[in-house]
Amino acid sequence: MNRTIAITSGKGGVGKTNLAVNLAIHLAELGHRTCLFDADLGTANINILLGIHPEYDIGDVIRGGRSLHDIIIRDSSGIDIIPGSSGVEEIANLDGKNLDTLVKTFAHAGKYDFYIFDTSAGISRNVAAFCLAASELLLVVTSEPTSLTDAYSLLKVLVKNGYQGRIRVVVNRCPDLASAKEVFKKFRMTADKYLGIKLEPLGLLYQDEVINKALREQKPFMTLYPRSNAANCIRSLARRLTEESGVPEDVVDMTTFWNRCFHYFHTLLDLPGGKKESKPALVSTIAAAPEAQPREQAGREASVAPANAAAKPLTSEASAPAPKNGSPAASLDTVQALLPIVERLTDSILAFSQELSRVRKTIG
């Protein structure tokens, strides 16, 4: 068994990393060899939660100064931790030869039962790449409308880019079981209605004061408070995750996973609004906060991005002398050529914004 699980959320502040760390620890307690990869750029929340200070990260492996074995932290709780930090960004920029070397490095790092990837918050190319490459996805949500709409936006990106893995939802910070069921029910109905996908519940994590206490002490609550409600929730999640019926058919080894990941790092991803990004950048700031994208801003972005594409039609007629830069004729022609592009982009943004408005009403 070699399961790759991406734990993600669509936004920050919903307890994703806390879940990843404590779940990994309990899987190790159950006898499963578990590796936790910190795929969060720069913030290193895993380090904070465990009170560790890595000397090296994956960037040192990429630059050739260290081996993977040099950077793996073998925590006393029984899990192996691979610090990602800024090295995750460097992975996305590797050339073919260095990619092949890194893939072989991971392939020979040792066998694990579970590879758990704690992704960054938000909807970036890196988040999408890790999620699309993983055979399983744990989506962490809370009852907050922003959590649910951002999680929906992330799902939309994954679905539009052909994700075929299993998606299970964990409802965090629940006061009781009934509220968790209600949150999941509305979220599942929304995903089914607007995206045509089936979400499965993995479980919940109760609101528990021991979680904040453990955070202050920089220790996992599974270790400090093993009999707490939060710890019992983690046990339930791990039990459902490891039962035979929960093992996916698409179990991939590390070579396959990283080849997939590198493919998505360098693929033009299909984005909300009916367009594709032109370079490895944000997958969609529109998806994360559609109300923050006014029509004027959309127009400005469109007038910059398609400028090169519009250059050929403006200069393709050999009989017409090229107008001088900055002349009224050149400016007018440019504006006229860009108007249809701006209108299409604006319509796409408005359509997606309206869709999210309907989503908010459904899950609100």
XYZ file of C-alpha atoms in Angstrom:
364
model
C 0.000 0.000 0.000
C 1.328 3.419 -0.966
C -1.420 6.017 -0.620
C -0.960 9.647 -1.563
C -3.363 12.003 0.208
C -3.527 15.765 -0.306
C -5.091 17.666 2.582
C -6.427 20.992 1.370
C -9.068 23.611 2.104
C -9.367 26.413 -0.438
C -8.568 29.015 2.230
C -6.402 29.465 5.284
C -7.374 29.401 8.927
C -9.644 26.343 8.903
C -7.301 23.964 10.752
C -5.959 22.044 7.762
C -2.374 21.694 8.998
C -3.465 20.744 12.516
C -5.546 17.955 11.041
C -2.694 16.800 8.797
C -0.168 16.620 11.641
C -2.391 14.841 14.150
C -3.814 12.424 11.588
C -0.302 11.507 10.431
C 0.754 10.908 14.037
C -2.149 8.570 14.732
C -1.625 6.653 11.493
C 1.945 6.072 12.673
C 0.627 4.953 16.078
C -1.492 2.363 14.255
C 1.667 0.943 12.705
C 1.505 2.601 9.298
C 4.727 4.081 8.004
C 3.762 7.691 7.370
C 5.502 10.598 5.643
C 4.220 14.152 5.988
C 5.280 16.566 3.251
C 4.986 20.260 4.061
C 3.812 21.590 0.704
C 2.963 25.005 2.149
C 5.170 27.701 0.621
C 7.149 29.656 3.162
C 4.780 29.515 6.146
C 6.092 26.222 7.598
C 3.089 25.672 9.876
C 4.051 22.050 10.476
C 7.289 23.269 12.041
C 5.344 25.563 14.366
C 2.848 22.887 15.409
C 5.627 20.425 16.234
C 8.114 22.925 17.638
C 10.844 21.866 15.204
C 13.376 23.968 13.313
C 14.549 22.266 10.094
C 18.050 23.174 9.019
C 17.387 22.126 5.425
C 14.384 21.733 3.145
C 13.546 20.305 -0.276
C 15.204 23.327 -1.894
C 18.593 22.098 -0.629
C 17.989 18.771 -2.372
C 17.054 20.505 -5.617
C 20.155 22.682 -5.525
C 22.283 19.584 -4.993
C 23.658 20.406 -1.580
C 21.792 17.693 0.346
C 20.184 14.308 -0.193
C 16.570 13.594 0.658
C 17.728 11.512 3.610
C 19.601 14.553 4.937
C 16.482 16.703 5.158
C 13.909 14.166 6.409
C 13.038 14.822 10.038
C 12.215 11.663 11.957
C 9.900 12.978 14.613
C 9.606 11.316 18.017
C 5.903 10.756 17.336
C 6.824 8.235 14.653
C 6.299 10.193 11.435
C 8.828 11.298 8.843
C 8.587 14.947 7.817
C 9.866 16.473 4.572
C 10.181 20.265 4.937
C 9.032 21.946 1.754
C 9.286 25.706 2.267
C 10.416 27.707 -0.785
C 11.710 24.501 -2.364
C 8.194 23.726 -3.557
C 8.367 26.743 -5.866
C 11.753 25.571 -7.116
C 10.305 22.150 -7.979
C 7.895 23.805 -10.395
C 10.775 25.454 -12.280
C 13.054 22.427 -12.763
C 14.133 21.337 -16.235
C 13.669 17.814 -17.578
C 17.018 16.384 -16.458
C 16.774 17.715 -12.921
C 13.135 16.621 -12.693
C 14.172 13.073 -13.559
C 16.877 13.157 -10.897
C 14.450 14.383 -8.244
C 11.838 11.775 -9.181
C 14.445 9.019 -8.779
C 15.474 10.532 -5.448
C 11.923 10.255 -4.118
C 11.512 6.785 -5.592
C 14.490 5.532 -3.569
C 13.632 7.376 -0.366
C 11.901 4.348 1.104
C 8.439 2.846 1.191
C 5.609 4.493 3.076
C 2.046 3.382 3.613
C 0.837 6.982 3.603
C 2.244 10.064 1.944
C 0.317 13.035 3.304
C 0.726 16.398 1.563
C -0.285 19.475 3.535
C -0.987 22.012 0.798
C -0.898 25.788 0.923
C -3.989 27.840 1.597
C -5.795 29.369 -1.358
C -6.060 28.241 -4.975
C -2.627 28.436 -6.562
C -0.933 26.399 -9.277
C 1.058 24.536 -6.620
C -2.065 23.642 -4.640
C -3.797 22.443 -7.798
C -0.777 20.382 -8.872
C -0.515 18.506 -5.562
C -4.268 17.892 -5.441
C -4.504 16.715 -9.051
C -1.538 14.369 -8.617
C -2.866 12.735 -5.445
C -5.184 9.750 -5.635
C -7.115 10.957 -2.581
C -8.226 14.353 -1.360
C -9.261 15.393 2.136
C -11.085 18.698 1.938
C -11.284 20.566 5.238
C -14.194 22.985 5.707
C -15.892 24.846 8.520
C -19.390 26.278 8.768
C -18.139 29.748 7.751
C -19.519 30.868 4.357
C -16.047 31.931 3.169
C -14.676 28.471 3.940
C -17.455 26.754 2.000
C -17.369 29.040 -1.049
C -13.568 28.894 -1.281
C -13.649 25.105 -0.957
C -16.249 25.027 -3.728
C -14.028 27.221 -5.925
C -11.094 24.849 -5.421
C -13.281 21.867 -6.312
C -14.369 23.645 -9.477
C -10.746 24.113 -10.550
C -9.967 20.439 -9.892
C -13.056 19.190 -11.720
C -12.394 21.432 -14.739
C -8.886 19.981 -14.907
C -10.066 16.377 -14.842
C -9.510 15.255 -11.252
C -10.645 11.630 -10.921
C -9.561 10.793 -7.377
C -11.660 10.255 -4.300
C -12.779 13.394 -2.453
C -13.774 13.211 1.197
C -14.767 16.065 3.454
C -13.809 16.784 7.054
C -15.951 19.362 8.854
C -13.815 21.146 11.437
C -14.674 23.191 14.552
C -18.063 21.618 15.077
C -20.052 22.334 18.257
C -21.956 19.054 17.794
C -22.647 16.214 15.376
C -25.926 17.671 14.091
C -24.281 20.914 12.930
C -21.510 18.969 11.160
C -24.086 16.860 9.312
C -25.973 19.965 8.242
C -22.832 21.677 6.924
C -21.793 18.603 4.961
C -25.302 18.015 3.609
C -25.548 21.525 2.140
C -22.012 21.420 0.777
C -22.522 18.006 -0.836
C -25.804 19.084 -2.428
C -24.120 22.194 -3.843
C -21.187 20.240 -5.315
C -23.560 17.694 -6.807
C -25.849 20.349 -8.304
C -23.285 22.726 -9.773
C -20.241 20.506 -10.352
C -21.776 17.071 -10.818
C -19.427 15.387 -8.340
C -20.120 13.152 -5.366
C -18.469 14.074 -2.085
C -18.091 11.625 0.769
C -17.987 12.472 4.470
C -14.889 11.307 6.293
C -15.876 12.781 9.639
C -15.602 15.794 11.868
C -13.347 17.497 14.357
C -15.053 18.994 17.385
C -14.337 22.452 18.693
C -12.089 21.621 21.635
C -10.109 23.944 23.915
C -7.215 21.453 24.038
C -6.406 22.274 20.403
C -5.467 25.867 21.249
C -3.616 24.715 24.364
C -1.521 22.343 22.267
C -0.855 25.095 19.731
C 0.533 27.335 22.450
C 2.809 24.538 23.637
C 3.823 23.691 20.043
C 2.904 20.059 20.514
C 0.291 17.919 18.730
C -2.893 17.465 20.756
C -2.834 13.727 19.995
C 0.309 13.550 22.131
C -0.579 16.045 24.873
C -4.276 15.233 25.238
C -4.828 11.694 23.932
C -8.194 11.322 25.706
C -9.697 14.587 24.493
C -12.702 14.872 22.174
C -10.418 16.179 19.426
C -8.128 13.142 19.748
C -11.112 10.791 19.590
C -12.211 12.508 16.377
C -8.785 11.914 14.828
C -9.031 8.222 15.746
C -12.399 8.001 14.015
C -11.028 9.718 10.903
C -8.031 7.372 10.786
C -10.247 4.317 11.253
C -12.440 5.299 8.297
C -9.364 6.149 6.248
C -7.730 2.778 6.794
C -10.702 0.452 6.519
C -10.513 -1.828 3.512
C -13.462 -0.275 1.675
C -11.759 3.118 1.798
C -8.631 2.118 -0.133
C -8.823 3.619 -3.656
C -8.144 1.634 -6.811
C -5.734 4.284 -8.063
C -2.921 3.731 -5.563
C 0.223 5.304 -6.997
C 3.886 5.058 -6.113
C 6.069 8.096 -5.609
C 7.468 8.015 -9.132
C 3.978 8.192 -10.599
C 2.886 10.854 -8.135
C 5.796 13.192 -8.815
C 5.580 12.691 -12.568
C 1.921 13.688 -12.330
C 2.772 16.627 -10.107
C 5.451 17.939 -12.471
C 3.028 17.528 -15.372
C 0.499 19.773 -13.646
C 3.195 22.249 -12.634
C 3.836 22.823 -16.345
C 0.339 22.413 -17.784
C -1.927 25.329 -18.683
C -4.657 24.710 -16.149
C -8.294 25.338 -16.971
C -9.515 28.118 -14.723
C -12.842 29.526 -13.559
C -14.249 32.047 -16.004
C -13.659 29.845 -19.051
C -10.020 30.753 -19.650
C -6.598 29.224 -19.185
C -3.681 30.836 -17.445
C -0.775 31.843 -19.625
C 2.002 31.088 -17.147
C 2.507 29.353 -13.782
C 0.779 31.908 -11.598
C -2.295 31.998 -9.418
C -4.796 29.429 -10.592
C -7.546 31.896 -9.807
C -7.889 34.847 -7.534
C -11.353 35.224 -8.986
C -12.369 31.820 -7.616
C -11.181 32.619 -4.122
C -12.989 35.958 -3.928
C -15.205 36.779 -6.887
C -16.630 39.884 -5.267
C -13.095 41.325 -5.145
C -12.871 41.371 -8.954
C -14.800 44.447 -10.159
C -15.593 44.916 -13.834
C -13.038 47.708 -14.179
C -10.262 45.498 -12.805
C -11.249 42.625 -15.092
C -11.048 44.997 -18.026
C -7.610 46.217 -17.021
C -6.293 42.660 -16.678
C -7.767 41.648 -20.023
C -6.241 44.666 -21.760
C -2.798 43.609 -20.577
C -2.899 39.829 -20.982
C -4.145 39.528 -24.577
C -2.065 42.422 -25.941
C 0.474 40.178 -27.686
C -2.306 38.072 -29.176
C -3.918 41.194 -30.610
C -0.677 42.469 -32.172
C -0.828 40.277 -35.316
C -4.254 41.401 -36.562
C -3.268 45.024 -36.046
C -0.188 44.688 -38.274
C -1.209 41.931 -40.661
C -2.311 44.147 -43.558
C 0.797 44.906 -45.603
C -0.886 47.695 -47.540
C -1.588 49.759 -44.458
C 1.387 51.673 -43.052
C 2.028 50.944 -39.412
C 0.914 53.905 -37.279
C 3.471 55.476 -35.052
C 3.495 54.341 -31.437
C 1.208 56.455 -29.352
C -0.712 57.872 -32.337
C -4.515 58.189 -32.039
C -5.005 55.656 -34.850
C -2.883 53.038 -33.091
C -4.673 53.566 -29.785
C -8.119 53.404 -31.374
C -7.324 50.237 -33.338
C -5.940 48.588 -30.209
C -8.996 49.456 -28.164
C -11.351 48.210 -30.900
C -9.453 44.931 -31.196
C -9.511 44.359 -27.451
C -13.168 45.218 -26.863
C -14.524 41.739 -27.747
C -11.881 40.102 -25.533
C -12.713 42.384 -22.624
C -16.437 41.729 -23.079
C -15.970 37.946 -23.125
C -13.745 38.017 -20.051
C -16.154 40.307 -18.213
C -19.084 38.036 -19.087
C -17.133 35.005 -17.825
C -16.285 36.717 -14.553
C -19.872 37.847 -14.062
C -21.175 34.358 -14.837
C -18.837 32.779 -12.314
C -19.663 35.451 -9.735
C -23.370 34.752 -10.231
C -22.716 31.040 -9.848
C -20.957 31.634 -6.529
C -23.856 33.828 -5.409
C -26.198 30.909 -6.034
C -23.773 28.619 -4.196
C -23.760 30.948 -1.185
C -27.552 30.885 -1.059
C -27.553 27.090 -1.217
C -25.011 26.541 1.552
C -25.755 29.693 3.575
